[in-house]
Amino acid sequence: RLTALLSDVYSIKLANSELPPHKSFKLKIRIPDNYRNLKDKMLIVSTWGNKIYAQPSYIEKGFVTADIRTFGNFAVSLDTVAPTATPVNFKDKTAVKSNSLEIKISDDLSGIAEYHCYVNSYWTLADFNGKTSSITVKPENLNIGENSLKLVIYDKLRNVAEYEWTIIR
């Protein structure tokens, strides 16, 4: 994923010290000129080895800006990849056998911002479990017979994914 860096990597640290900052500080990196049309998909990332980690970021007067609480290496990156959803305990066009429908959701960089679940075109409550990064839909929301289950997921940079399954109860 390091090839997705759009700016130089900036190293921020205290000379001769390993102490962390006592307060958050604002980090601004200028939006690269040749990527200005993608500014809504940009964020600041911290780098550690060959991995990158998203920092909550926003665009401000030609800069990608983040409130940082650690020292380290930082750069600008793009998140244009939509979140993913994978059924855990059911399959499309198959009868439901469990007490609930579980769907694992994930995003490769900026993180999940929100999700909406619909059963037969009606919004329905879906519980999020942070430990397993999954949502759960109770089967009592399903009618006897064939049902449509639709999931719409947004990441923090508004990349969106829509999934639809046919569930038989």
mmCIF file of C-alpha atoms in Angstrom:
data_model
loop_
_atom_site.group_PDB
_atom_site.id
_atom_site.type_symbol
_atom_site.label_atom_id
_atom_site.label_comp_id
_atom_site.label_asym_id
_atom_site.label_seq_id
_atom_site.Cartn_x
_atom_site.Cartn_y
_atom_site.Cartn_z
ATOM 1 C CA ARG A 1 0.000 0.000 0.000
ATOM 2 C CA LEU A 2 2.971 2.362 0.307
ATOM 3 C CA THR A 3 2.862 2.978 -3.447
ATOM 4 C CA ALA A 4 -0.380 4.909 -2.815
ATOM 5 C CA LEU A 5 1.459 7.782 -1.098
ATOM 6 C CA LEU A 6 0.947 11.058 -2.967
ATOM 7 C CA SER A 7 3.408 13.231 -1.061
ATOM 8 C CA ASP A 8 6.833 12.977 0.445
ATOM 9 C CA VAL A 9 7.006 11.220 3.822
ATOM 10 C CA TYR A 10 7.543 13.757 6.596
ATOM 11 C CA SER A 11 9.204 12.628 9.812
ATOM 12 C CA ILE A 12 8.130 14.513 12.927
ATOM 13 C CA LYS A 13 10.011 13.885 16.168
ATOM 14 C CA LEU A 14 11.738 15.631 19.038
ATOM 15 C CA ALA A 15 15.496 15.759 18.728
ATOM 16 C CA ASN A 16 17.231 13.532 21.296
ATOM 17 C CA SER A 17 13.969 12.387 22.881
ATOM 18 C CA GLU A 18 11.497 9.540 22.683
ATOM 19 C CA LEU A 19 8.812 11.431 24.636
ATOM 20 C CA PRO A 20 5.332 11.571 23.086
ATOM 21 C CA PRO A 21 3.604 14.925 22.615
ATOM 22 C CA HIS A 22 1.568 16.104 25.614
ATOM 23 C CA LYS A 23 -1.206 17.552 23.429
ATOM 24 C CA SER A 24 -2.458 16.960 19.930
ATOM 25 C CA PHE A 25 -1.061 19.195 17.215
ATOM 26 C CA LYS A 26 -2.297 20.183 13.777
ATOM 27 C CA LEU A 27 -0.402 18.653 10.854
ATOM 28 C CA LYS A 28 -0.938 20.154 7.396
ATOM 29 C CA ILE A 29 0.435 18.748 4.153
ATOM 30 C CA ARG A 30 -0.187 20.627 0.912
ATOM 31 C CA ILE A 31 -2.429 18.841 -1.576
ATOM 32 C CA PRO A 32 -0.228 17.775 -4.513
ATOM 33 C CA ASP A 33 -1.116 19.920 -7.557
ATOM 34 C CA ASN A 34 -1.627 16.996 -9.932
ATOM 35 C CA TYR A 35 -4.163 15.368 -7.547
ATOM 36 C CA ARG A 36 -6.333 18.392 -6.636
ATOM 37 C CA ASN A 37 -9.362 16.839 -8.391
ATOM 38 C CA LEU A 38 -9.225 13.935 -5.873
ATOM 39 C CA LYS A 39 -8.992 16.070 -2.727
ATOM 40 C CA ASP A 40 -12.232 14.596 -1.294
ATOM 41 C CA LYS A 41 -10.547 11.179 -1.215
ATOM 42 C CA MET A 42 -7.301 12.327 0.476
ATOM 43 C CA LEU A 43 -6.192 11.779 4.027
ATOM 44 C CA ILE A 44 -3.041 11.901 6.090
ATOM 45 C CA VAL A 45 -1.558 8.529 6.925
ATOM 46 C CA SER A 46 1.177 7.513 9.314
ATOM 47 C CA THR A 47 3.693 4.990 8.062
ATOM 48 C CA TRP A 48 5.293 2.210 10.060
ATOM 49 C CA GLY A 49 7.513 -0.147 8.127
ATOM 50 C CA ASN A 50 5.580 -1.090 4.993
ATOM 51 C CA LYS A 51 2.142 -0.424 6.580
ATOM 52 C CA ILE A 52 0.072 2.734 6.600
ATOM 53 C CA TYR A 53 -2.523 3.855 9.115
ATOM 54 C CA ALA A 54 -5.258 6.416 8.485
ATOM 55 C CA GLN A 55 -5.399 9.601 10.534
ATOM 56 C CA PRO A 56 -8.767 11.400 10.802
ATOM 57 C CA SER A 57 -8.259 14.163 8.234
ATOM 58 C CA TYR A 58 -10.033 17.035 6.539
ATOM 59 C CA ILE A 59 -9.332 19.463 3.709
ATOM 60 C CA GLU A 60 -8.552 23.052 4.683
ATOM 61 C CA LYS A 61 -7.469 25.811 2.253
ATOM 62 C CA GLY A 62 -5.388 23.626 -0.068
ATOM 63 C CA PHE A 63 -4.021 21.361 2.671
ATOM 64 C CA VAL A 64 -4.868 17.925 3.993
ATOM 65 C CA THR A 65 -5.050 18.492 7.754
ATOM 66 C CA ALA A 66 -5.128 16.161 10.754
ATOM 67 C CA ASP A 67 -4.947 16.544 14.505
ATOM 68 C CA ILE A 68 -2.057 14.260 15.470
ATOM 69 C CA ARG A 69 -1.247 12.884 18.934
ATOM 70 C CA THR A 70 1.964 11.005 18.129
ATOM 71 C CA PHE A 71 5.280 11.666 16.482
ATOM 72 C CA GLY A 72 6.269 9.591 13.473
ATOM 73 C CA ASN A 73 6.263 9.529 9.681
ATOM 74 C CA PHE A 74 3.332 11.078 7.803
ATOM 75 C CA ALA A 75 2.232 11.477 4.182
ATOM 76 C CA VAL A 76 -0.844 12.103 2.036
ATOM 77 C CA SER A 77 -2.639 9.108 0.570
ATOM 78 C CA LEU A 78 -5.863 8.341 -1.330
ATOM 79 C CA ASP A 79 -8.765 6.173 -0.250
ATOM 80 C CA THR A 80 -10.888 5.340 -3.289
ATOM 81 C CA VAL A 81 -11.717 1.755 -2.332
ATOM 82 C CA ALA A 82 -15.234 1.020 -1.067
ATOM 83 C CA PRO A 83 -15.838 -1.018 2.102
ATOM 84 C CA THR A 84 -16.528 -4.755 1.878
ATOM 85 C CA ALA A 85 -19.181 -7.025 3.372
ATOM 86 C CA THR A 86 -19.016 -10.802 3.698
ATOM 87 C CA PRO A 87 -21.827 -13.028 5.028
ATOM 88 C CA VAL A 88 -20.586 -15.099 7.969
ATOM 89 C CA ASN A 89 -23.398 -17.572 8.664
ATOM 90 C CA PHE A 90 -25.634 -17.524 5.587
ATOM 91 C CA LYS A 91 -25.435 -17.780 1.804
ATOM 92 C CA ASP A 92 -27.312 -16.022 -0.972
ATOM 93 C CA LYS A 93 -30.514 -17.818 -2.045
ATOM 94 C CA THR A 94 -30.271 -20.265 0.862
ATOM 95 C CA ALA A 95 -32.603 -20.996 3.777
ATOM 96 C CA VAL A 96 -31.618 -19.313 7.058
ATOM 97 C CA LYS A 97 -30.728 -21.806 9.778
ATOM 98 C CA SER A 98 -29.371 -19.548 12.519
ATOM 99 C CA ASN A 99 -30.899 -17.210 15.098
ATOM 100 C CA SER A 100 -29.388 -14.148 13.411
ATOM 101 C CA LEU A 101 -27.710 -13.105 10.181
ATOM 102 C CA GLU A 102 -24.107 -12.015 10.669
ATOM 103 C CA ILE A 103 -22.173 -9.970 8.096
ATOM 104 C CA LYS A 104 -18.510 -9.020 8.511
ATOM 105 C CA ILE A 105 -17.794 -5.475 7.297
ATOM 106 C CA SER A 106 -14.406 -3.842 6.757
ATOM 107 C CA ASP A 107 -12.607 -0.994 5.058
ATOM 108 C CA ASP A 108 -8.979 -1.039 3.965
ATOM 109 C CA LEU A 109 -7.986 2.465 5.110
ATOM 110 C CA SER A 110 -10.197 5.291 6.388
ATOM 111 C CA GLY A 111 -12.630 3.053 8.298
ATOM 112 C CA ILE A 112 -16.378 2.464 8.339
ATOM 113 C CA ALA A 113 -18.436 5.621 8.846
ATOM 114 C CA GLU A 114 -21.986 4.293 8.608
ATOM 115 C CA TYR A 115 -24.126 1.463 7.309
ATOM 116 C CA HIS A 116 -27.805 1.012 6.455
ATOM 117 C CA CYS A 117 -29.617 -2.304 6.367
ATOM 118 C CA TYR A 118 -32.886 -2.973 4.516
ATOM 119 C CA VAL A 119 -35.105 -6.061 4.619
ATOM 120 C CA ASN A 120 -37.583 -6.159 1.736
ATOM 121 C CA SER A 121 -36.852 -2.459 1.011
ATOM 122 C CA TYR A 122 -37.632 -1.382 4.607
ATOM 123 C CA TRP A 123 -34.909 -0.028 6.864
ATOM 124 C CA THR A 124 -34.200 -2.427 9.717
ATOM 125 C CA LEU A 125 -32.077 -2.327 12.830
ATOM 126 C CA ALA A 126 -28.714 -4.028 12.522
ATOM 127 C CA ASP A 127 -26.436 -4.266 15.562
ATOM 128 C CA PHE A 128 -22.700 -3.585 15.146
ATOM 129 C CA ASN A 129 -20.185 -5.669 17.100
ATOM 130 C CA GLY A 130 -16.859 -3.833 17.291
ATOM 131 C CA LYS A 131 -14.940 -6.911 18.477
ATOM 132 C CA THR A 132 -15.794 -8.927 15.371
ATOM 133 C CA SER A 133 -16.340 -5.973 12.970
ATOM 134 C CA SER A 134 -19.676 -7.458 12.035
ATOM 135 C CA ILE A 135 -23.316 -6.489 11.983
ATOM 136 C CA THR A 136 -26.181 -8.714 13.067
ATOM 137 C CA VAL A 137 -29.734 -8.772 11.678
ATOM 138 C CA LYS A 138 -32.401 -10.666 13.602
ATOM 139 C CA PRO A 139 -34.425 -13.151 11.500
ATOM 140 C CA GLU A 140 -37.718 -11.977 13.056
ATOM 141 C CA ASN A 141 -37.376 -9.077 10.607
ATOM 142 C CA LEU A 142 -37.739 -11.591 7.771
ATOM 143 C CA ASN A 143 -41.042 -12.791 6.307
ATOM 144 C CA ILE A 144 -41.771 -16.465 5.715
ATOM 145 C CA GLY A 145 -40.480 -17.307 2.254
ATOM 146 C CA GLU A 146 -38.100 -15.282 0.091
ATOM 147 C CA ASN A 147 -36.677 -11.979 1.404
ATOM 148 C CA SER A 148 -34.331 -9.323 0.117
ATOM 149 C CA LEU A 149 -31.498 -8.192 2.415
ATOM 150 C CA LYS A 150 -29.652 -5.076 1.288
ATOM 151 C CA LEU A 151 -26.650 -3.494 2.997
ATOM 152 C CA VAL A 152 -25.220 -0.069 2.106
ATOM 153 C CA ILE A 153 -21.852 0.801 3.687
ATOM 154 C CA TYR A 154 -19.955 4.127 3.619
ATOM 155 C CA ASP A 155 -16.370 4.673 4.673
ATOM 156 C CA LYS A 156 -15.133 7.924 6.224
ATOM 157 C CA LEU A 157 -14.282 9.387 2.797
ATOM 158 C CA ARG A 158 -17.762 8.541 1.427
ATOM 159 C CA ASN A 159 -16.739 5.574 -0.722
ATOM 160 C CA VAL A 160 -19.872 3.450 -0.855
ATOM 161 C CA ALA A 161 -20.619 -0.242 -1.390
ATOM 162 C CA GLU A 162 -24.012 -1.887 -1.809
ATOM 163 C CA TYR A 163 -24.656 -5.591 -1.278
ATOM 164 C CA GLU A 164 -27.871 -7.528 -1.772
ATOM 165 C CA TRP A 165 -28.739 -11.092 -0.858
ATOM 166 C CA THR A 166 -31.855 -13.227 -1.197
ATOM 167 C CA ILE A 167 -32.691 -14.892 2.115
ATOM 168 C CA ILE A 168 -35.208 -17.725 2.523
ATOM 169 C CA ARG A 169 -36.904 -18.214 5.856
#
